[in-house]
Coordinates of C-alpha atoms in Angstrom, one line a residue:
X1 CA 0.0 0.0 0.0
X2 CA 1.3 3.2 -0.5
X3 CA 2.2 5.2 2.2
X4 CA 0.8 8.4 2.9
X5 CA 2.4 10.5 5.7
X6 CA -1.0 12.9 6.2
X7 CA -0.3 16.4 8.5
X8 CA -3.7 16.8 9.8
X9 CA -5.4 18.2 12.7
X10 CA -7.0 14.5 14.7
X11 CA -9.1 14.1 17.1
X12 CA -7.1 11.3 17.6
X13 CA -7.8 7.4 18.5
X14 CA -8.8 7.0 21.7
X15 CA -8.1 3.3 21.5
X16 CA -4.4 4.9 21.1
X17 CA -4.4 6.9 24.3
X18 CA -4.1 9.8 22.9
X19 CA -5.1 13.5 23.5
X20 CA -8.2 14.6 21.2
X21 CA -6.5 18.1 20.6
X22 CA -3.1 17.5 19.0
X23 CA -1.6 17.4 16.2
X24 CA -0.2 14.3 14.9
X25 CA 1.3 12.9 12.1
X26 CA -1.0 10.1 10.2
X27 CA 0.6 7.5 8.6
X28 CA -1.0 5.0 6.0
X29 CA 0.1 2.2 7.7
X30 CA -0.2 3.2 11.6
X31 CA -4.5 3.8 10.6
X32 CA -6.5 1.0 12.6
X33 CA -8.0 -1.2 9.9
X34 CA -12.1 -1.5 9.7
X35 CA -14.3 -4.0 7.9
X36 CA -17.3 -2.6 6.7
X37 CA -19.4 -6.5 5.1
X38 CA -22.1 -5.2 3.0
X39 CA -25.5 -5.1 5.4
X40 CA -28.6 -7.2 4.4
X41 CA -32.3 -5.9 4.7
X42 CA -34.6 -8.3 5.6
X43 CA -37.7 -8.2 3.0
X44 CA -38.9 -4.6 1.7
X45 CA -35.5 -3.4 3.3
X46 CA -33.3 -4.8 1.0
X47 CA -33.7 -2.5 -2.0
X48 CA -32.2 0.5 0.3
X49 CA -29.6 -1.4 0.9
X50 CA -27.4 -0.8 -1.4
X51 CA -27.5 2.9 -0.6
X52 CA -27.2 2.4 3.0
X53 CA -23.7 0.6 2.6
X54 CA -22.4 3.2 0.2
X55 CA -23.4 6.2 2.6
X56 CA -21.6 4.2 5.8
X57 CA -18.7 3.8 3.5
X58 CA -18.1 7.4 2.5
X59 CA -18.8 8.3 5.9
X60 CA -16.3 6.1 7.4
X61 CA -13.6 6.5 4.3
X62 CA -14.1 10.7 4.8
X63 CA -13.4 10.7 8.1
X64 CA -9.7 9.7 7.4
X65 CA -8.8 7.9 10.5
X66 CA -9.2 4.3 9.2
X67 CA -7.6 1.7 6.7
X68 CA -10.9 0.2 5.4
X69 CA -10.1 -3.8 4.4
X70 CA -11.6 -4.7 0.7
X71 CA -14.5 -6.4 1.2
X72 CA -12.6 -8.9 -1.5
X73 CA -10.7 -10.0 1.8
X74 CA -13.5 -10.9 3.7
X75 CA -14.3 -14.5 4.9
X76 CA -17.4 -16.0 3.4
X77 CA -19.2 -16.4 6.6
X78 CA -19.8 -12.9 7.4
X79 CA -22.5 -12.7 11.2
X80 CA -25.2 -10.4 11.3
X81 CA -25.8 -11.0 14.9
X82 CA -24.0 -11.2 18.0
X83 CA -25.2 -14.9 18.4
X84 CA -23.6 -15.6 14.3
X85 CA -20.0 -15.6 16.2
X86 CA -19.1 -18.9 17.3
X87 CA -16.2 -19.5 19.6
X88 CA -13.5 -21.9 18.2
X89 CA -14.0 -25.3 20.3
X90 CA -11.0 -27.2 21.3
X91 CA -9.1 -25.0 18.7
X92 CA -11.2 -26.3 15.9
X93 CA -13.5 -23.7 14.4
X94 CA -17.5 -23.5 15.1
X95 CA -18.5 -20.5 12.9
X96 CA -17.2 -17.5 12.1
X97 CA -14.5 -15.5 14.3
X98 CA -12.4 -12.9 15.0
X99 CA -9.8 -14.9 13.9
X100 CA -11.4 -14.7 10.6
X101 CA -11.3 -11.2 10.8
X102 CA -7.6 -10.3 12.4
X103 CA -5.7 -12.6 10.3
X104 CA -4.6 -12.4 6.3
X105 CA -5.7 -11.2 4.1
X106 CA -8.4 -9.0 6.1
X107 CA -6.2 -8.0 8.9
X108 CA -8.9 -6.2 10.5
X109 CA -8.9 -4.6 14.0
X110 CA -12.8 -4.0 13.9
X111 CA -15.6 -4.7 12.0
X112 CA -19.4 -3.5 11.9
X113 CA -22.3 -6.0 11.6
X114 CA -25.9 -6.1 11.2
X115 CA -28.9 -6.2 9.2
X116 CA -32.1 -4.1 8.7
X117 CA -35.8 -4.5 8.7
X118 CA -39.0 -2.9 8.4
X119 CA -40.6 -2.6 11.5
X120 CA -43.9 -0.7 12.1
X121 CA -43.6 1.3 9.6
X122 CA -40.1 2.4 9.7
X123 CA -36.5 1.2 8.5
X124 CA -34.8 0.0 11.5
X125 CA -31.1 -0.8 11.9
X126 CA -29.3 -3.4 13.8
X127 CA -25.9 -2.5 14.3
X128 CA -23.1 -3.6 16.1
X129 CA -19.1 -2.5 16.3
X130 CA -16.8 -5.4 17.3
X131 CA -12.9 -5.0 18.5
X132 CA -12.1 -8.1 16.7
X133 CA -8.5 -8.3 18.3
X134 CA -10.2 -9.0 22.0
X135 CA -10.7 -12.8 22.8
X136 CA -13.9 -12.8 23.9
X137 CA -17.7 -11.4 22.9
X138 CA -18.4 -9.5 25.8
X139 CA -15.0 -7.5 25.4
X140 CA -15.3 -7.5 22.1
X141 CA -18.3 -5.7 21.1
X142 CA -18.4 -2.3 21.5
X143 CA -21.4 -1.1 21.3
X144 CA -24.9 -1.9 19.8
X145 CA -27.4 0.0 18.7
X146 CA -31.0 0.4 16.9
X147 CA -31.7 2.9 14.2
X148 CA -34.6 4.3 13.1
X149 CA -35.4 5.7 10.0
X150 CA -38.4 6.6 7.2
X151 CA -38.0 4.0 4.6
X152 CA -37.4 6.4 1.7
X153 CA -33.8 7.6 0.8
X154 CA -33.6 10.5 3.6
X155 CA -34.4 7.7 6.2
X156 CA -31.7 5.5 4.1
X157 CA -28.7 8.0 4.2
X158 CA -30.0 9.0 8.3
X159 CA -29.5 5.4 9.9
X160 CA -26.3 5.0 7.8
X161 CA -25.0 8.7 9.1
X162 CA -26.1 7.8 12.6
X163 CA -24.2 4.4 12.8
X164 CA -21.4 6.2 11.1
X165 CA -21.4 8.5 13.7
X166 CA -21.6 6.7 16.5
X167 CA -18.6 4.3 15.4
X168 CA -16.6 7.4 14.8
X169 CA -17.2 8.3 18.0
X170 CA -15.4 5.5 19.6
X171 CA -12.6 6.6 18.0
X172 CA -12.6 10.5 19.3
X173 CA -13.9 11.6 15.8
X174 CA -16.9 13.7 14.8
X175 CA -19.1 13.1 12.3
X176 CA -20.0 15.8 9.8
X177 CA -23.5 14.3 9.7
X178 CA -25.8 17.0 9.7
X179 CA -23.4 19.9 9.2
X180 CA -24.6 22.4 6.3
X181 CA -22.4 24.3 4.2
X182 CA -23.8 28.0 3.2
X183 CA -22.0 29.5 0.1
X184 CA -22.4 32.6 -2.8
X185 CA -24.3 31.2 -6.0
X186 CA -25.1 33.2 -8.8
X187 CA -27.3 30.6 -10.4
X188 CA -30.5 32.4 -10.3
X189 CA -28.9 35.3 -12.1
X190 CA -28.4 37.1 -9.2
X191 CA -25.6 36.4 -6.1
X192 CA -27.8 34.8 -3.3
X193 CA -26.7 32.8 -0.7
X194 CA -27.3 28.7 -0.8
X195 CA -26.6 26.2 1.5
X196 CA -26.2 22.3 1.2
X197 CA -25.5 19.1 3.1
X198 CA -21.7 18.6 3.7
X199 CA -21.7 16.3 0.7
X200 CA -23.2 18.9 -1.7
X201 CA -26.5 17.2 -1.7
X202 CA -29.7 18.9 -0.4
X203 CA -29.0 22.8 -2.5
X204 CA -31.3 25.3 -1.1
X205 CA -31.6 28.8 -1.8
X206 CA -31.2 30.7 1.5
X207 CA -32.4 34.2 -0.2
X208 CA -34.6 35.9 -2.8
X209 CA -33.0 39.4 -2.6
X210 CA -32.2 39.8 -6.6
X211 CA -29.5 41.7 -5.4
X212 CA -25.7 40.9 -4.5
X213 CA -25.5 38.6 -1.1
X214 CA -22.0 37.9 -0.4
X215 CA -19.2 37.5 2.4
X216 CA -21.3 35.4 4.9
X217 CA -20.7 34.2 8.5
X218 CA -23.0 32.0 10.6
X219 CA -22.9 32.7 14.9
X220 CA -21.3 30.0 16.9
X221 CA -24.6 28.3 17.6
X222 CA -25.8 27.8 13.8
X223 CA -28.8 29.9 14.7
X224 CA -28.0 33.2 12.5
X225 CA -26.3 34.1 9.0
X226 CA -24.9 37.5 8.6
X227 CA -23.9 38.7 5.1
X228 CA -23.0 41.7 3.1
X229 CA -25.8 42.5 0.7
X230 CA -26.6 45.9 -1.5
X231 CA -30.6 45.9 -0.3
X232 CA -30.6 49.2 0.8
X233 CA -28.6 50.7 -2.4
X234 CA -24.8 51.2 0.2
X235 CA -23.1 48.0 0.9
X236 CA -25.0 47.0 4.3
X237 CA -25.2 44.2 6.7
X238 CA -27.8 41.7 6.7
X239 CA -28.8 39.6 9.7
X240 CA -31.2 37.1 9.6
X241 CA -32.0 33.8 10.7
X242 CA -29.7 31.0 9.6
X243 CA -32.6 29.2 7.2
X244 CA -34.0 32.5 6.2
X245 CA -37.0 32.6 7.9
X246 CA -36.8 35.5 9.3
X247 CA -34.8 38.7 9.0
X248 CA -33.2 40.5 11.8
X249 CA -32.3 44.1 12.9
X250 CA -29.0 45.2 12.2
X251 CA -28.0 49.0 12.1
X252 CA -25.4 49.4 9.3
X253 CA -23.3 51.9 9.4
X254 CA -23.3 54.5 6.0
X255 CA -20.1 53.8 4.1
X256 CA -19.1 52.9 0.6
X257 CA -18.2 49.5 2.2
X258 CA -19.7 47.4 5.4
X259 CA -18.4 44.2 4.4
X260 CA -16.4 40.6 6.4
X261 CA -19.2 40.0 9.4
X262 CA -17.7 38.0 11.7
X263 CA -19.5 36.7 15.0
X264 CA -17.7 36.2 18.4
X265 CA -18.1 32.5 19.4
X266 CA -20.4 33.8 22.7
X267 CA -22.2 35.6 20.0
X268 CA -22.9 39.1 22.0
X269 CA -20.1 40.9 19.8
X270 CA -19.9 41.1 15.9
X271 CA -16.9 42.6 13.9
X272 CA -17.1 43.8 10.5
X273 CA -15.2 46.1 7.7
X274 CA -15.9 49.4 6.9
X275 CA -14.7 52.8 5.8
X276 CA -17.4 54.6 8.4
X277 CA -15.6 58.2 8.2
X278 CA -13.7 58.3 5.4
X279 CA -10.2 57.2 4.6
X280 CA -9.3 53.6 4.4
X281 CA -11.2 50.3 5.4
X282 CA -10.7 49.5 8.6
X283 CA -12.0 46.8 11.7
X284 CA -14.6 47.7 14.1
X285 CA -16.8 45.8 16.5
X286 CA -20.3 46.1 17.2
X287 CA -23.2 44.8 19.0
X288 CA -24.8 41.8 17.3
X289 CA -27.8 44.6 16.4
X290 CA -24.5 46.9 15.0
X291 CA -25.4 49.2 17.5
X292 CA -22.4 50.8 19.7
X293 CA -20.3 50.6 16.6
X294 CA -16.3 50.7 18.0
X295 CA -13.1 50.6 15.8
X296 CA -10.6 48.7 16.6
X297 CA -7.7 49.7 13.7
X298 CA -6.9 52.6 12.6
X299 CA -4.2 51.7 9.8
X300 CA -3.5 53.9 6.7
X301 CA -4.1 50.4 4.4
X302 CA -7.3 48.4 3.8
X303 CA -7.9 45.9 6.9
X304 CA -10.5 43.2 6.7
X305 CA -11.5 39.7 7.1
X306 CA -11.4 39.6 10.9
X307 CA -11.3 36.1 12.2
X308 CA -12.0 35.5 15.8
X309 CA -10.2 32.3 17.6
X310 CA -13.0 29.8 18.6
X311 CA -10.7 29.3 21.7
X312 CA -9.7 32.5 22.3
X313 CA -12.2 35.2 21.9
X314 CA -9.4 37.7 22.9
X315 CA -7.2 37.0 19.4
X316 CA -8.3 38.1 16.0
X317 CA -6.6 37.5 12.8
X318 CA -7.3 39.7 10.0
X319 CA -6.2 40.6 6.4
X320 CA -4.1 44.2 6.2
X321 CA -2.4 45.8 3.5
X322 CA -0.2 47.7 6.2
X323 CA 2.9 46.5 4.5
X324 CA 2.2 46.3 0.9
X325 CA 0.0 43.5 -0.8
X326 CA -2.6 42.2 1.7
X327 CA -0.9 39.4 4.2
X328 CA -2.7 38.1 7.3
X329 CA -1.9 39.6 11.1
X330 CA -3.0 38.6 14.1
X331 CA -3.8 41.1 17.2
X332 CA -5.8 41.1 20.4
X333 CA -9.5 42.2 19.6
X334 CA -9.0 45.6 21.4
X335 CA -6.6 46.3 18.6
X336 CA -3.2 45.8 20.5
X337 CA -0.3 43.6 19.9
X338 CA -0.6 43.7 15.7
X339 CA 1.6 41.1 14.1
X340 CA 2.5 39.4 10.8
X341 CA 2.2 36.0 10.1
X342 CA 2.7 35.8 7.0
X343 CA 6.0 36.5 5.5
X344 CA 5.1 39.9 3.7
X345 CA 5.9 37.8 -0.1
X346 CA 2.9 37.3 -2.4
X347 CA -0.5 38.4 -1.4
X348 CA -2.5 36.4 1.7
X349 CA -5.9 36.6 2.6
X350 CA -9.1 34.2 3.7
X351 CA -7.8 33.1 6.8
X352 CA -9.9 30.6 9.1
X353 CA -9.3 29.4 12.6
X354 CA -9.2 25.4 12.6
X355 CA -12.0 24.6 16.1
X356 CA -8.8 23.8 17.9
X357 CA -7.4 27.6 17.6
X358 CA -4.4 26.6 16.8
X359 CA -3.9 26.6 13.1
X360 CA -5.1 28.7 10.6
X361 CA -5.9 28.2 6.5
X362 CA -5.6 30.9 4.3
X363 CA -5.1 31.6 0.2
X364 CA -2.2 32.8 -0.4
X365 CA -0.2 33.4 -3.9
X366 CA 3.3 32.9 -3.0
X367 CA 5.4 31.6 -5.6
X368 CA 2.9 31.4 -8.4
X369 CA 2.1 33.8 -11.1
X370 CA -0.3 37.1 -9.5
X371 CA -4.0 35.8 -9.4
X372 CA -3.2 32.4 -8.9
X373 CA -3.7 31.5 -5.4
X374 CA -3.4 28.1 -3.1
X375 CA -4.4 27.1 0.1
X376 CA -1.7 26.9 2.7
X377 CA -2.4 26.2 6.9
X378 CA -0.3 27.2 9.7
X379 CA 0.4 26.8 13.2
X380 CA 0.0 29.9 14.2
X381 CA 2.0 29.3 17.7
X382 CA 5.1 27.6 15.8
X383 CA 4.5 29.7 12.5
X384 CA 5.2 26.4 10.4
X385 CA 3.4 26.0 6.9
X386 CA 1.9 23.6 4.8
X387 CA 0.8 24.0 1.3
X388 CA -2.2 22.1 0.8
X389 CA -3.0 22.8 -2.8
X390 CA -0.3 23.1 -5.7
X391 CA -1.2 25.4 -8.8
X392 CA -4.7 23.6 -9.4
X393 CA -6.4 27.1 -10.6
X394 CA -7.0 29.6 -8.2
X395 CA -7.9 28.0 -4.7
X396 CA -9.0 30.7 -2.4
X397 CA -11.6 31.1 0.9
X398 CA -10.9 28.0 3.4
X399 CA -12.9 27.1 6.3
X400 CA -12.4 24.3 8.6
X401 CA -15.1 21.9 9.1
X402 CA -16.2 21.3 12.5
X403 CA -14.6 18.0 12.6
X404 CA -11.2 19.6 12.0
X405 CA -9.9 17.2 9.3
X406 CA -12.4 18.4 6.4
X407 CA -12.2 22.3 4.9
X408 CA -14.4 23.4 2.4
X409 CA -12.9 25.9 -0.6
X410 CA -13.4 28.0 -4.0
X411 CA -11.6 27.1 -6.8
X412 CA -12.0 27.4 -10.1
X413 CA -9.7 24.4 -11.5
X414 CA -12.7 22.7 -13.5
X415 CA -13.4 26.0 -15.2
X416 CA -15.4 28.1 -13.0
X417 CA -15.5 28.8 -9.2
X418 CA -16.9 26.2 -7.7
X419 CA -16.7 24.6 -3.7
X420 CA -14.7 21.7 -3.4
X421 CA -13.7 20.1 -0.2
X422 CA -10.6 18.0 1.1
X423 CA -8.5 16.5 3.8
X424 CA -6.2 18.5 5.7
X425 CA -3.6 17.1 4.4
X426 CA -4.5 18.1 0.9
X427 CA -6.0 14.7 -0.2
X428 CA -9.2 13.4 -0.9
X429 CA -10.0 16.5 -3.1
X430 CA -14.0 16.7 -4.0
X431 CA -16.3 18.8 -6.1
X432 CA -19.5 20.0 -4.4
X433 CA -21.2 22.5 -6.9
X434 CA -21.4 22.6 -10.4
X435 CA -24.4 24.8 -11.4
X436 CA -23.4 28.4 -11.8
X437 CA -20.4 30.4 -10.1
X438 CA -20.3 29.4 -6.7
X439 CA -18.0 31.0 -3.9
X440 CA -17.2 32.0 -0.4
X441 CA -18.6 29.1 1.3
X442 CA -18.8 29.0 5.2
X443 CA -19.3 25.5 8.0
X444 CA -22.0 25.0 10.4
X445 CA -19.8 24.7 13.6

């Protein structure tokens, strides 16, 4: 197999001993092995069950912390049941065992079985997690588990997700089941903001404004969506709930720009970008209304894209053009201790606080031709980088997933702007959209 050395951000294996909020150094060959046997449905389950064993495979295979055997390796007596697993008897076998399971060619250190049915109504799941490596059933299994679901496809994908999940968090991980990704889309003819599952399935239009929506930011709990719009004729912030249902008050300053909302993760502060007396664009904060407007820079050079640590509520970083071409800075959020992180080459911007609020990922076009940027991360304590992306088209506006492992991105390398997500390690690189220009896309935390 080849091997993969993968820098990312873990919540690492618990079954390791590990801390959940380090960084470590993945190897191909150091991932514990899962088997993932096809599931049966009993009766008028079995024609969702080929979708139910895709969706639990691309949920375990893009969470990145496991080797998943080929089902090509698998013994021919596969259990659905606890009771399937027969102890060997005098050393000769009764049934299938782990010992089916550990040694070659499946090498497994866990494996997931069960089977579905239709039960009043509903598609239910029987599932079960094994440790394979123990020597006996009762420390073996790991958990199990019923399911329930609405036997259509959304019920399908839900009991696969939810035993995804659960399995994942064994390990210390955390599912992206149920996370939304809101984004720019100009499909409609106008710029409106969208939002789908973390997968790209399930696009919704978020508004109807005809007008130009862009530069969103969700608060901390999910619950609200802030974006720049042109409503009101000036550049303007626009609250409103995070489906759109409702919209919310929000006194906008009067300036050629009001641009880069950005909620603190407590949610009772909001920063934004704006030129509000003249001169150049600079940081301010306000109340989550905009009321009690306050700047915080006051820099001859444009300053935007504030970025508040999801850790550290006290630490910003920001984009500023102090020095020349923009580069990102970080300071404390009443303005003092200004910084550069970046090495003042190129031209930096889009930089997003990883949940850990340690590293950040930003675009940046260092080394490449103007216009042409990539994705890079960096620990911001130990200022090392990483280059994540390498000349694919212009690869601009990361955000971490809430699982820390995942971001989601613009880039335009299939022709047009479009959000694609990856590891964070660069790998595993996947298109999202496809319909229109689509940009600036944002996480549900």
């Amino acid at each position: 197999m080849k091997r993969r050395t993968a820098l990312l951000t873990c919540l690492a294996p618990a079954l390791r001993g590990q801390a959940t909020d380090i960084l470590v150094k993945i190897t191909g060959s150091s991932q514990p092995v899962i088997a993932l046997p096809n599931f049966r449905g009993n009766g008028a389950a079995e024609p969702w069950m080929q979708l139910w064993n895709q969706t639990l495979f691309d949920e375990i295979n893009g969470a990145a912390i496991f080797k998943i055997a080929p089902r090509s390796f698998y013994p021919l007596a596969v259990p659905q049941q606890p009771q399937d697993w027969k102890e060997p008897i005098g050393g000769r076998s009764a049934g299938p065992w782990f010992s089916d399971w550990t040694g070659n060619p499946t090498n497994a250190n866990y494996v997931a079985i069960g089977y579905t049915a239709i039960q009043n109504g509903q598609l239910v799941l029987f599932g079960w997690l094994y440790d394979v490596t123990q020597r006996d059933l009762t420390n073996a299994q790991m958990f199990g588990k019923l399911y329930f679901g609405s036997i259509d496809e959304a019920g399908t994908k839900k009991i696969a997700r939810e035993f995804a999940a659960d399995i994942l968090a064994r390990f210390g991980a955390k599912s992206l089941a149920g996370s939304k990704i809101y984004f720019v889309s100009n499909r409609t003819g106008a710029k409106e903001i969208w939002s789908m599952d973390y997968d790209g399935t399930g696009q919704k239009q978020v508004t109807r404004y005809n007008s130009i929506c862009t530069t969103p930011a969700l608060s901390a709990d999910n619950s609200k969506l802030a974006f720049t719009s042109y409503l009101q004729g000036n550049p303007g912030i626009t609250m409103m709930t995070a489906e759109g249902s409702r919209r919310l008050t929000f006194m906008n300053p009067i300036s050629s720009i009001v641009a880069s909302p950005e909620f603190s993760p407590d949610g009772k502060l909001i920063l934004l970008a704006t030129k509000i007396g003249g001169g150049y664009q600079n940081i301010f904060s306000a109340n989550p209304d905009g009321s009690g407007l306050n700047r915080i820079t006051t820099a001859r050079a444009v300053e935007t894209e504030p970025k508040i640590n999801p850790k550290n509520s006290s630490e910003v970083v920001f984009v500023s053009g102090r020095s020349g071409p923009g580069q990102v800075y970080r300071m404390n959020i009443d303005g003092a201790n200004i910084e550069r992180l970046t090495d003042g080459s190129g031209q930096a911007a889009n930089p997003s606080w990883n949940p850990l609020g340690k590293i950040i990922a930003f675009s940046w076009n260092r080394g490449f031709e103007p216009g042409n940027f990539n994705i890079f991360m960096m620990d911001v304590a130990k200022r090392e980088l990483t280059q994540l992306t390498h000349g694919a088209g212009r690869n601009t506006n990361p955000v971490w997933a809430p699982d820390g492992v995942h971001i989601v991105f613009c880039s335009n390398r299939s022709g047009s702007p479009q959000i694609w997500t990856m590891l964070a390690d660069g790998t595993q690189v996947r298109q999202l959209t496809s319909a229109g220009r689509n940009e600036m896309p944002v996480w549900t935390h």
